[in-house]
PDB file of C-alpha atoms and ligand atoms in Angstrom:
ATOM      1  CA  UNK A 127       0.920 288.821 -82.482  1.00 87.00           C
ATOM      2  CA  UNK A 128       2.087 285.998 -84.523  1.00 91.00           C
ATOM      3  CA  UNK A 129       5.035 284.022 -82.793  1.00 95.00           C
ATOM      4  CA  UNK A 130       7.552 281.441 -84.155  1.00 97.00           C
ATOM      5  CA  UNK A 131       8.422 278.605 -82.056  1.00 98.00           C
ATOM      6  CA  UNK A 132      11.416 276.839 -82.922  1.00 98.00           C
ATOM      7  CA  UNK A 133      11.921 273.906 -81.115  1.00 97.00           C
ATOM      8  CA  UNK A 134      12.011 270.026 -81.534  1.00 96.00           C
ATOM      9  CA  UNK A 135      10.676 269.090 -77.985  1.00 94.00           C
ATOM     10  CA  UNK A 136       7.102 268.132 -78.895  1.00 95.00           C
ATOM     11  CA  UNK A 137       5.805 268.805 -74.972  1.00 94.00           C
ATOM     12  CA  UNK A 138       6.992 271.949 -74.447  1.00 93.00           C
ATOM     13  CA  UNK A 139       5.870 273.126 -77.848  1.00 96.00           C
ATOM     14  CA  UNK A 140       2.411 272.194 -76.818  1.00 95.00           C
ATOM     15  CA  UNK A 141       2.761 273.831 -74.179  1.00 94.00           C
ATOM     16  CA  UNK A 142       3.902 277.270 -75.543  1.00 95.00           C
ATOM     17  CA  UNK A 143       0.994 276.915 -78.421  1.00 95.00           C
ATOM     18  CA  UNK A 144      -1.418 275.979 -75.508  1.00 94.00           C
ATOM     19  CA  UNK A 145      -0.949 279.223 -74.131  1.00 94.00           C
ATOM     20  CA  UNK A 146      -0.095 281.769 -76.359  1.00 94.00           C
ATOM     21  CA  UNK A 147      -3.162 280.646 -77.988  1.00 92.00           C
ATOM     22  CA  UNK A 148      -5.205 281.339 -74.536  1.00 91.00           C
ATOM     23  CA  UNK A 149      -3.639 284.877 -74.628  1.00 89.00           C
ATOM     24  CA  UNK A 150      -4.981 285.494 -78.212  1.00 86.00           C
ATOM     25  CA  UNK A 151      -1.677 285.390 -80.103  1.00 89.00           C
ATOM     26  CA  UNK A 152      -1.259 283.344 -83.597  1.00 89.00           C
ATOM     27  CA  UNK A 153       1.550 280.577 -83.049  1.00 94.00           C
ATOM     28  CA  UNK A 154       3.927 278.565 -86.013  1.00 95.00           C
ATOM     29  CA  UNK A 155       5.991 276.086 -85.399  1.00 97.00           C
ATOM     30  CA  UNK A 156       9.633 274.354 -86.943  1.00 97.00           C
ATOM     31  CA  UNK A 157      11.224 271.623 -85.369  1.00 97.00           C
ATOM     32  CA  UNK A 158      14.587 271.806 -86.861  1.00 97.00           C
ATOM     33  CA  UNK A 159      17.059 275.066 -87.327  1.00 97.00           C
ATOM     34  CA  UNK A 160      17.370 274.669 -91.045  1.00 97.00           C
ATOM     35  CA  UNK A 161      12.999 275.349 -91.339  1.00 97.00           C
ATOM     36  CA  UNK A 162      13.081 277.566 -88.467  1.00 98.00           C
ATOM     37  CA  UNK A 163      15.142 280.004 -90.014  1.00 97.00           C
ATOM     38  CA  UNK A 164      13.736 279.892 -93.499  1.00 96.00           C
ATOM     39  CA  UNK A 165      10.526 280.928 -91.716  1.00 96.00           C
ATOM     40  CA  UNK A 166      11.596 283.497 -89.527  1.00 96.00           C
ATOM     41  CA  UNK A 167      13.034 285.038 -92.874  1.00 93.00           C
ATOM     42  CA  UNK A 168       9.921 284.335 -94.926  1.00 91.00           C
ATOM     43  CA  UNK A 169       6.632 284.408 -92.844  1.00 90.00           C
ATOM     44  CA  UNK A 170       4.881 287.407 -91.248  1.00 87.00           C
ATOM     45  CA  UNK A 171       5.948 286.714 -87.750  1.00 91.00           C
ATOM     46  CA  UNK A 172       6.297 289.198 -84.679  1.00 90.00           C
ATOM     47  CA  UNK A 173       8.649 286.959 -82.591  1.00 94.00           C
ATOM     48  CA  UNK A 174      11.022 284.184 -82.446  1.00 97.00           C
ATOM     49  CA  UNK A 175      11.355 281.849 -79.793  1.00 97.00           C
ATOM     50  CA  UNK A 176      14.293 279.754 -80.191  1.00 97.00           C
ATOM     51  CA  UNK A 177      15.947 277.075 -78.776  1.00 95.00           C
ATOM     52  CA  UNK A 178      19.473 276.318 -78.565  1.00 92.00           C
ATOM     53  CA  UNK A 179      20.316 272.505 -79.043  1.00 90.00           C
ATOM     54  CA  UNK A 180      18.093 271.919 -82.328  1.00 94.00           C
ATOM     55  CA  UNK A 181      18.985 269.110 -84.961  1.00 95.00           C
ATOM     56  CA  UNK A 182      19.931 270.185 -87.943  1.00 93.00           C
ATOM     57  CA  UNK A 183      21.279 273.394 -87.064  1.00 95.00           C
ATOM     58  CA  UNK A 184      21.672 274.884 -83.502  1.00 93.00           C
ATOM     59  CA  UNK A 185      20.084 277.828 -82.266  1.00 94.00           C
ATOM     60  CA  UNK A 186      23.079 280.168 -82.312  1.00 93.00           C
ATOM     61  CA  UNK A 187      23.616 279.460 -86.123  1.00 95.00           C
ATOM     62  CA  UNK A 188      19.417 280.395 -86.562  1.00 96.00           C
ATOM     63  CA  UNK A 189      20.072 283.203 -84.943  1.00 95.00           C
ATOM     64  CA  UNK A 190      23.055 284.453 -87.451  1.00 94.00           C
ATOM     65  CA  UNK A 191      20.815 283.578 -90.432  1.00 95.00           C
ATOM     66  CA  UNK A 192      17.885 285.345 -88.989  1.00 94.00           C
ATOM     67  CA  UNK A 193      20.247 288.373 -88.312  1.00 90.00           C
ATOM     68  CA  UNK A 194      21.378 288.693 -91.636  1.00 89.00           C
ATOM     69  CA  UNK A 195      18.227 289.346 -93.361  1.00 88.00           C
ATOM     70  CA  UNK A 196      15.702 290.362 -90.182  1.00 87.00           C
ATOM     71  CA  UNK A 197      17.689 292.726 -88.043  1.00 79.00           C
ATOM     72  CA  UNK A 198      14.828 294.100 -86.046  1.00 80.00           C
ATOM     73  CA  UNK A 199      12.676 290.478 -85.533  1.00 88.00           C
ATOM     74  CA  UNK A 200      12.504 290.030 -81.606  1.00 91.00           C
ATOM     75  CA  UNK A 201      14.609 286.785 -80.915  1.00 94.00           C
ATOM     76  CA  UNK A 202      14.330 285.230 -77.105  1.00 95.00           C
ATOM     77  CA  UNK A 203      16.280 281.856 -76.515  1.00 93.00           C
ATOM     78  CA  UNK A 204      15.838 279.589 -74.595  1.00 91.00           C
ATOM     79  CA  UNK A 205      18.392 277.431 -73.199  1.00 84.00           C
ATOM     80  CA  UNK A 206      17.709 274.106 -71.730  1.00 74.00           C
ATOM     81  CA  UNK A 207      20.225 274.414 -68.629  1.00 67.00           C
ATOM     82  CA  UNK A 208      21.606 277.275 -66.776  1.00 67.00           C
ATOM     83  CA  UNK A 209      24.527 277.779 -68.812  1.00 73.00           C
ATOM     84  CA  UNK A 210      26.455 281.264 -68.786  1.00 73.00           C
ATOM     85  CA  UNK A 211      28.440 280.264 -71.973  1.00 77.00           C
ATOM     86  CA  UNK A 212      25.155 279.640 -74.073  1.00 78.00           C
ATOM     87  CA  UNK A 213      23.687 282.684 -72.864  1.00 77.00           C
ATOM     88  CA  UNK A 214      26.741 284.698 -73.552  1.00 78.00           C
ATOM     89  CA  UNK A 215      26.935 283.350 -76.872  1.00 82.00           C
ATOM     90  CA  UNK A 216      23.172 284.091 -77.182  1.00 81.00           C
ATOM     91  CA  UNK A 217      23.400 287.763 -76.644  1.00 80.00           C
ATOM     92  CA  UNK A 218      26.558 287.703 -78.447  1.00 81.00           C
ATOM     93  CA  UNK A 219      24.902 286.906 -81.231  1.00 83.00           C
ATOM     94  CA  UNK A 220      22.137 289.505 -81.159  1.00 83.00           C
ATOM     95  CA  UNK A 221      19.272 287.604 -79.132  1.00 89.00           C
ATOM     96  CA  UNK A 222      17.089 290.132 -77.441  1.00 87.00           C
ATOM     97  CA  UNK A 223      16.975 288.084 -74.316  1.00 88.00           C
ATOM     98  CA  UNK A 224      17.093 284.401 -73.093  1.00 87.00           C
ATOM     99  CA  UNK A 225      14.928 282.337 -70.942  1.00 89.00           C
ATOM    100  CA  UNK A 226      16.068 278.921 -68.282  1.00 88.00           C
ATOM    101  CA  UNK A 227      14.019 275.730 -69.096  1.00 86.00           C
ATOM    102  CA  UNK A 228      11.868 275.361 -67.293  1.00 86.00           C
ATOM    103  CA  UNK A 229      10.216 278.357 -66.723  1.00 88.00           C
ATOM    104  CA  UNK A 230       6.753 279.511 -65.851  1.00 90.00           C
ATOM    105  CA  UNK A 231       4.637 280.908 -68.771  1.00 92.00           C
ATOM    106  CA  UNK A 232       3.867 283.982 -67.073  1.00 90.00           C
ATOM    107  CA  UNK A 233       7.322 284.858 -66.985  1.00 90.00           C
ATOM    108  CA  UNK A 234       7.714 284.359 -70.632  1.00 94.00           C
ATOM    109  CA  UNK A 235       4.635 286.445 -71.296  1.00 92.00           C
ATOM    110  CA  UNK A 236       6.546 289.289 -69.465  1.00 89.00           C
ATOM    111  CA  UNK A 237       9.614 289.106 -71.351  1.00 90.00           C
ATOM    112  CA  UNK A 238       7.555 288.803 -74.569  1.00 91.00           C
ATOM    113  CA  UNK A 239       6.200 291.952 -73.645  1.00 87.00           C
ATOM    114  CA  UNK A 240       8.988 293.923 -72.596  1.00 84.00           C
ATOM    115  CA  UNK A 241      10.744 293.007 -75.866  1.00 85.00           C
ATOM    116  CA  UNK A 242       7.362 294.321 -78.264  1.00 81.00           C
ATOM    117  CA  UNK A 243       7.375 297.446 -76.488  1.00 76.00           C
ATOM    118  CA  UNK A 244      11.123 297.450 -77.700  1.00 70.00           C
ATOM    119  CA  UNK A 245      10.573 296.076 -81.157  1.00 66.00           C
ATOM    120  CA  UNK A 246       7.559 298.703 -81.600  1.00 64.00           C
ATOM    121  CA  UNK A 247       9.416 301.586 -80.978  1.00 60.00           C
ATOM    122  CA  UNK A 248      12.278 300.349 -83.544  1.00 57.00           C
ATOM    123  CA  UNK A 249      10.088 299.377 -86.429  1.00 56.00           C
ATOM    124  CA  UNK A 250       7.561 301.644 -87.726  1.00 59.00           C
ATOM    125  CA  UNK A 251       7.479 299.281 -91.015  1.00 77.00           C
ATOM    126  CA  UNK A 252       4.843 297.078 -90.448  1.00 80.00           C
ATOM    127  CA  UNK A 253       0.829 298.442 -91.104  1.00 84.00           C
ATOM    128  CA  UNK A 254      -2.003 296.012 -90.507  1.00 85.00           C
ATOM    129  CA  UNK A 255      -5.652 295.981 -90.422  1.00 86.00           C
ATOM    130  CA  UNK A 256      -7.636 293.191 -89.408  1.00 83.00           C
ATOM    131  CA  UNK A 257      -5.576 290.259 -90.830  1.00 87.00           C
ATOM    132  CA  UNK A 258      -3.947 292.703 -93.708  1.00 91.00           C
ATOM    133  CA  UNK A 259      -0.483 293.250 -93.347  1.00 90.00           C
ATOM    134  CA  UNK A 260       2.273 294.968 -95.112  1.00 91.00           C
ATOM    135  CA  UNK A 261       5.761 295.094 -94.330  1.00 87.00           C
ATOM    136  CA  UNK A 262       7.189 298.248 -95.956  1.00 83.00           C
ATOM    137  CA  UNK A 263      10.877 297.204 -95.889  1.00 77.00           C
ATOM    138  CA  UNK A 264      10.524 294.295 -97.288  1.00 78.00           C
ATOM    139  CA  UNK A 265       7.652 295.391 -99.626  1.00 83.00           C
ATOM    140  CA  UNK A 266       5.296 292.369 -98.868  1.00 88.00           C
ATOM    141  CA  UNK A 267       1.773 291.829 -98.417  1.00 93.00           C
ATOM    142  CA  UNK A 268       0.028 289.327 -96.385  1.00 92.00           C
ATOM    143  CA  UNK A 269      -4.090 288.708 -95.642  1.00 92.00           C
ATOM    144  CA  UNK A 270      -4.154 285.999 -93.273  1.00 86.00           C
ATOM    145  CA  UNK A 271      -1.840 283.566 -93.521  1.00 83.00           C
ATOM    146  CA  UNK A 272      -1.823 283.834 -97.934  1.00 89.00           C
ATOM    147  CA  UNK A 273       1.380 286.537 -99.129  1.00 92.00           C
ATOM    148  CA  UNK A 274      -0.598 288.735-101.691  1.00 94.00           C
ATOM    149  CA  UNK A 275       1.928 289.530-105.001  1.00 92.00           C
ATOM    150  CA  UNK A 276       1.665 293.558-105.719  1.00 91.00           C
ATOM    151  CA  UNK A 277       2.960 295.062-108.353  1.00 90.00           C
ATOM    152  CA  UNK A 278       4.822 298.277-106.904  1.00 86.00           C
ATOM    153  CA  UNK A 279       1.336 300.518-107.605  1.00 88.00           C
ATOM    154  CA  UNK A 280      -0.490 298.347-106.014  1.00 93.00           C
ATOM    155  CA  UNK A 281       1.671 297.945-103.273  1.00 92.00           C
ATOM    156  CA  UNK A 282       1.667 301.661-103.069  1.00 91.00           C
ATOM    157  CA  UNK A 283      -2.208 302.010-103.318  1.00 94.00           C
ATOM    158  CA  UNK A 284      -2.472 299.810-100.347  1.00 95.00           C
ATOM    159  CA  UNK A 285      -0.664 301.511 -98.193  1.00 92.00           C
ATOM    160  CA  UNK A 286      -2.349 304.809 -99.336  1.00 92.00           C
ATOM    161  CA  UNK A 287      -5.768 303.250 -97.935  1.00 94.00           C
ATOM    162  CA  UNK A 288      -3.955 301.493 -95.135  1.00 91.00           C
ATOM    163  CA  UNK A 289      -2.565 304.816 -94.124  1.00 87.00           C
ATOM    164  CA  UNK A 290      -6.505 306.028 -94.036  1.00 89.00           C
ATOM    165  CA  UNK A 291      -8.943 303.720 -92.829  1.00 89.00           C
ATOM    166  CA  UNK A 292     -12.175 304.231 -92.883  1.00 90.00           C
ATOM    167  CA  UNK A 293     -11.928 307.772 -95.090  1.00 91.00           C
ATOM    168  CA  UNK A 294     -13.736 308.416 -98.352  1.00 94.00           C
ATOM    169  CA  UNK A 295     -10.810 309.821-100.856  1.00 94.00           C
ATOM    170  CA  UNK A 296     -11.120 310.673-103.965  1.00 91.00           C
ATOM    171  CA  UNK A 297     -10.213 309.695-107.028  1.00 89.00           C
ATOM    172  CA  UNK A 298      -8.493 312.975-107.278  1.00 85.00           C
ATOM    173  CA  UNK A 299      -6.432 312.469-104.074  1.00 86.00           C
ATOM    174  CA  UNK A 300      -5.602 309.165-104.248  1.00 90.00           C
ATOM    175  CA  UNK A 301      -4.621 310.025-108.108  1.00 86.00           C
ATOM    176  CA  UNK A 302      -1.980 312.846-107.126  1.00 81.00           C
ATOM    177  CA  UNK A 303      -0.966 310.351-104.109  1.00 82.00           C
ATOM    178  CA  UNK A 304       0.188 307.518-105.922  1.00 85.00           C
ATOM    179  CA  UNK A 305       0.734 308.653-109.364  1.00 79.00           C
ATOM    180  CA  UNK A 306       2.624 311.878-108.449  1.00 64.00           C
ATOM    181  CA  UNK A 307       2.503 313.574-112.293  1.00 58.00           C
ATOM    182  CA  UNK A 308      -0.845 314.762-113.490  1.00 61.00           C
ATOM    183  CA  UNK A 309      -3.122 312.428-115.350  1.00 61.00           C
ATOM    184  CA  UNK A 310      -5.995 313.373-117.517  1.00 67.00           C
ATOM    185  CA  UNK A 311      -8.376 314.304-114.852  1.00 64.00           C
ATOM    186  CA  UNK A 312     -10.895 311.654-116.802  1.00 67.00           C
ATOM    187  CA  UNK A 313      -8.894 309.326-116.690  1.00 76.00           C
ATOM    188  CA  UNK A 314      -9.910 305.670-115.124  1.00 85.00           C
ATOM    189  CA  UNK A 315      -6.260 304.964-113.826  1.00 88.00           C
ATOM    190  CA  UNK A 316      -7.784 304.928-109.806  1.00 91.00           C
ATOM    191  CA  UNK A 317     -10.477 302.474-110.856  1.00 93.00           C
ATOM    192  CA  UNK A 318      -8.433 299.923-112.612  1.00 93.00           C
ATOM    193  CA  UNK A 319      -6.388 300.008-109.846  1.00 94.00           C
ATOM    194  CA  UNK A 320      -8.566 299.802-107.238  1.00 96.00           C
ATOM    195  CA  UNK A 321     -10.143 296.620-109.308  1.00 96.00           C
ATOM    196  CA  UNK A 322      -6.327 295.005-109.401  1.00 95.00           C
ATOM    197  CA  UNK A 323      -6.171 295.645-106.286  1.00 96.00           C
ATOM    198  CA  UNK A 324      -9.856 294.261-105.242  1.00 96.00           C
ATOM    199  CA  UNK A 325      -8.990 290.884-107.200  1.00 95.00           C
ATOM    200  CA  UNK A 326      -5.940 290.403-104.927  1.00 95.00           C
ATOM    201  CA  UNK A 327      -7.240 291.289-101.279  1.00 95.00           C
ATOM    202  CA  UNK A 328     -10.676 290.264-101.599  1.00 94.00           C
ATOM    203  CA  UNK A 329     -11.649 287.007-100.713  1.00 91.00           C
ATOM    204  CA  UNK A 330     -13.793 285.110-103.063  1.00 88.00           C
ATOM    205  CA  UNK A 331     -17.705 285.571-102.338  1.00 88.00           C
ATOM    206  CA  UNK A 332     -16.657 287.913 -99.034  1.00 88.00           C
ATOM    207  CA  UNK A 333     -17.770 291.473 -99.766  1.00 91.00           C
ATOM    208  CA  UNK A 334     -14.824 293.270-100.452  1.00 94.00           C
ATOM    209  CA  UNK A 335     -12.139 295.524 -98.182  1.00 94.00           C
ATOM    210  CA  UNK A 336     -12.482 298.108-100.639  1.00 96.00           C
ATOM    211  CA  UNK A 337     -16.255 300.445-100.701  1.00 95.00           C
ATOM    212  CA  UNK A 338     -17.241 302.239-103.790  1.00 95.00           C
ATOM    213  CA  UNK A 339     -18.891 305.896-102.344  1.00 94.00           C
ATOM    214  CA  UNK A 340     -20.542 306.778-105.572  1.00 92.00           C
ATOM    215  CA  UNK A 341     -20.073 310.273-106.583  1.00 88.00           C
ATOM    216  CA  UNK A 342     -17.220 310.023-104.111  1.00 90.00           C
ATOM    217  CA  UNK A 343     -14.066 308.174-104.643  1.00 93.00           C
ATOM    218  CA  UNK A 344     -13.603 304.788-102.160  1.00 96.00           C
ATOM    219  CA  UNK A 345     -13.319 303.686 -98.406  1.00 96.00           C
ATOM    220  CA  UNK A 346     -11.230 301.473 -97.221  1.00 95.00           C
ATOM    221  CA  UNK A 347     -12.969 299.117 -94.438  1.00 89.00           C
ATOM    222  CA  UNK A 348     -10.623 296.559 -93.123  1.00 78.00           C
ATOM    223  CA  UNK A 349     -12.292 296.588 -89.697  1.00 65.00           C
ATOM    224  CA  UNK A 350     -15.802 295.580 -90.986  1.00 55.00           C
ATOM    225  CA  UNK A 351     -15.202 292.804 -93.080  1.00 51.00           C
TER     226      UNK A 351
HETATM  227 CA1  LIG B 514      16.090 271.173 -78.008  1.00 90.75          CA
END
């Protein structure tokens, strides 16, 4: 999971990246509300962890912005004292939950947790293999860290072999998949594609996602690459 830490107190954010890192999970950071919420709108993340008192712009206004455009991006706050009006205003505002400074990282691990499981069940939009990952709502396309520009075929052959890892389709199906009228059965439409497609995902010199079966059609292999 890829989590979003917005705060500007440089300890604890160490000590957040320290350990979500331990558990596996792929941490960003902003320091001020203004980045924060440009990110949470623009970057692949999972979750947002936000504090309230931020300079720039406070954590309640981050929220609204992030609300406006990401409806379904998990949001916990964190609030720095144990203060009912902030965490009013927090859930108020749509936060999924809150968390007292200081708290103990297992108990934030918990929450994160609970809130996925939530998250998971509301939005089916998001496919990934390995580190490809499309959001279908928004239409983007991300491998690693580096937003891949689609055109809305490609975007649409993607998901096709997203949808069917591992699989050897043919030119034939993936033709009547993506290009729903019929094309001249000799046509090279699929190939062409599949080569767009090839020079976006692939990484230079790395063999790429994408396996030629000869005779056969292709196979998608995120997991092997
Ligand atoms: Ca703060």
């Amino acid at each position: 999971m890829r989590i979003l830490i917005i705060e500007d107190e440089a300890g604890i954010v160490r000590f957040l990246e320290r350990g979500f890192t331990a558990h596996g999970h792929g941490v960003v950071t902003a320091d001020d509300g203004e980045n924060g919420a440009r990110m949470a709108v623009e970057e692949p993340v999972d979750l947002v962890l936000l504090d309230i008192s931020l300079p720039s712009m406070d954590g309640h206004e981050v929220l609204k912005r992030i609300r406006q455009k990401r409806t379904g991006l998990p949001v916990l706050m964190l609030t720095a004292r144990d203060d009912l009006r902030n965490k009013v205003d927090a859930l108020d505002g749509g936060a999924d939950d809150y968390l007292t400074k200081p708290f103990v990282f297992e108990e934030l691990l918990a929450r994160i947790r609970a809130l996925t499981r939530r998250a998971d069940q509301q939005q089916s939009a998001r496919v990934s293999h390995g580190d490809l990952t499309m959001d279908l709502l928004s239409r983007r396309a991300w491998r690693g860290e580096n937003k891949i520009d689609l055109s809305s075929r490609e975007f649409a052959l993607l998901e096709y072999f997203m949808r069917h890892p591992g699989q050897v389709l043919s030119r034939q199906q993936i033709l009547s998949a993506i290009w729903d009228y019929a094309f001249d059965p000799g046509s090279n439409v699929v190939d062409v594609y599949v080569r767009y497609l090839r020079s976006k995902i692939d990484r230079a010199g790395a063999p790429s996602l994408i396996t030629t079966i000869r005779g056969s059609g292709y196979r998608f292999d995120p997991g092997t690459k």
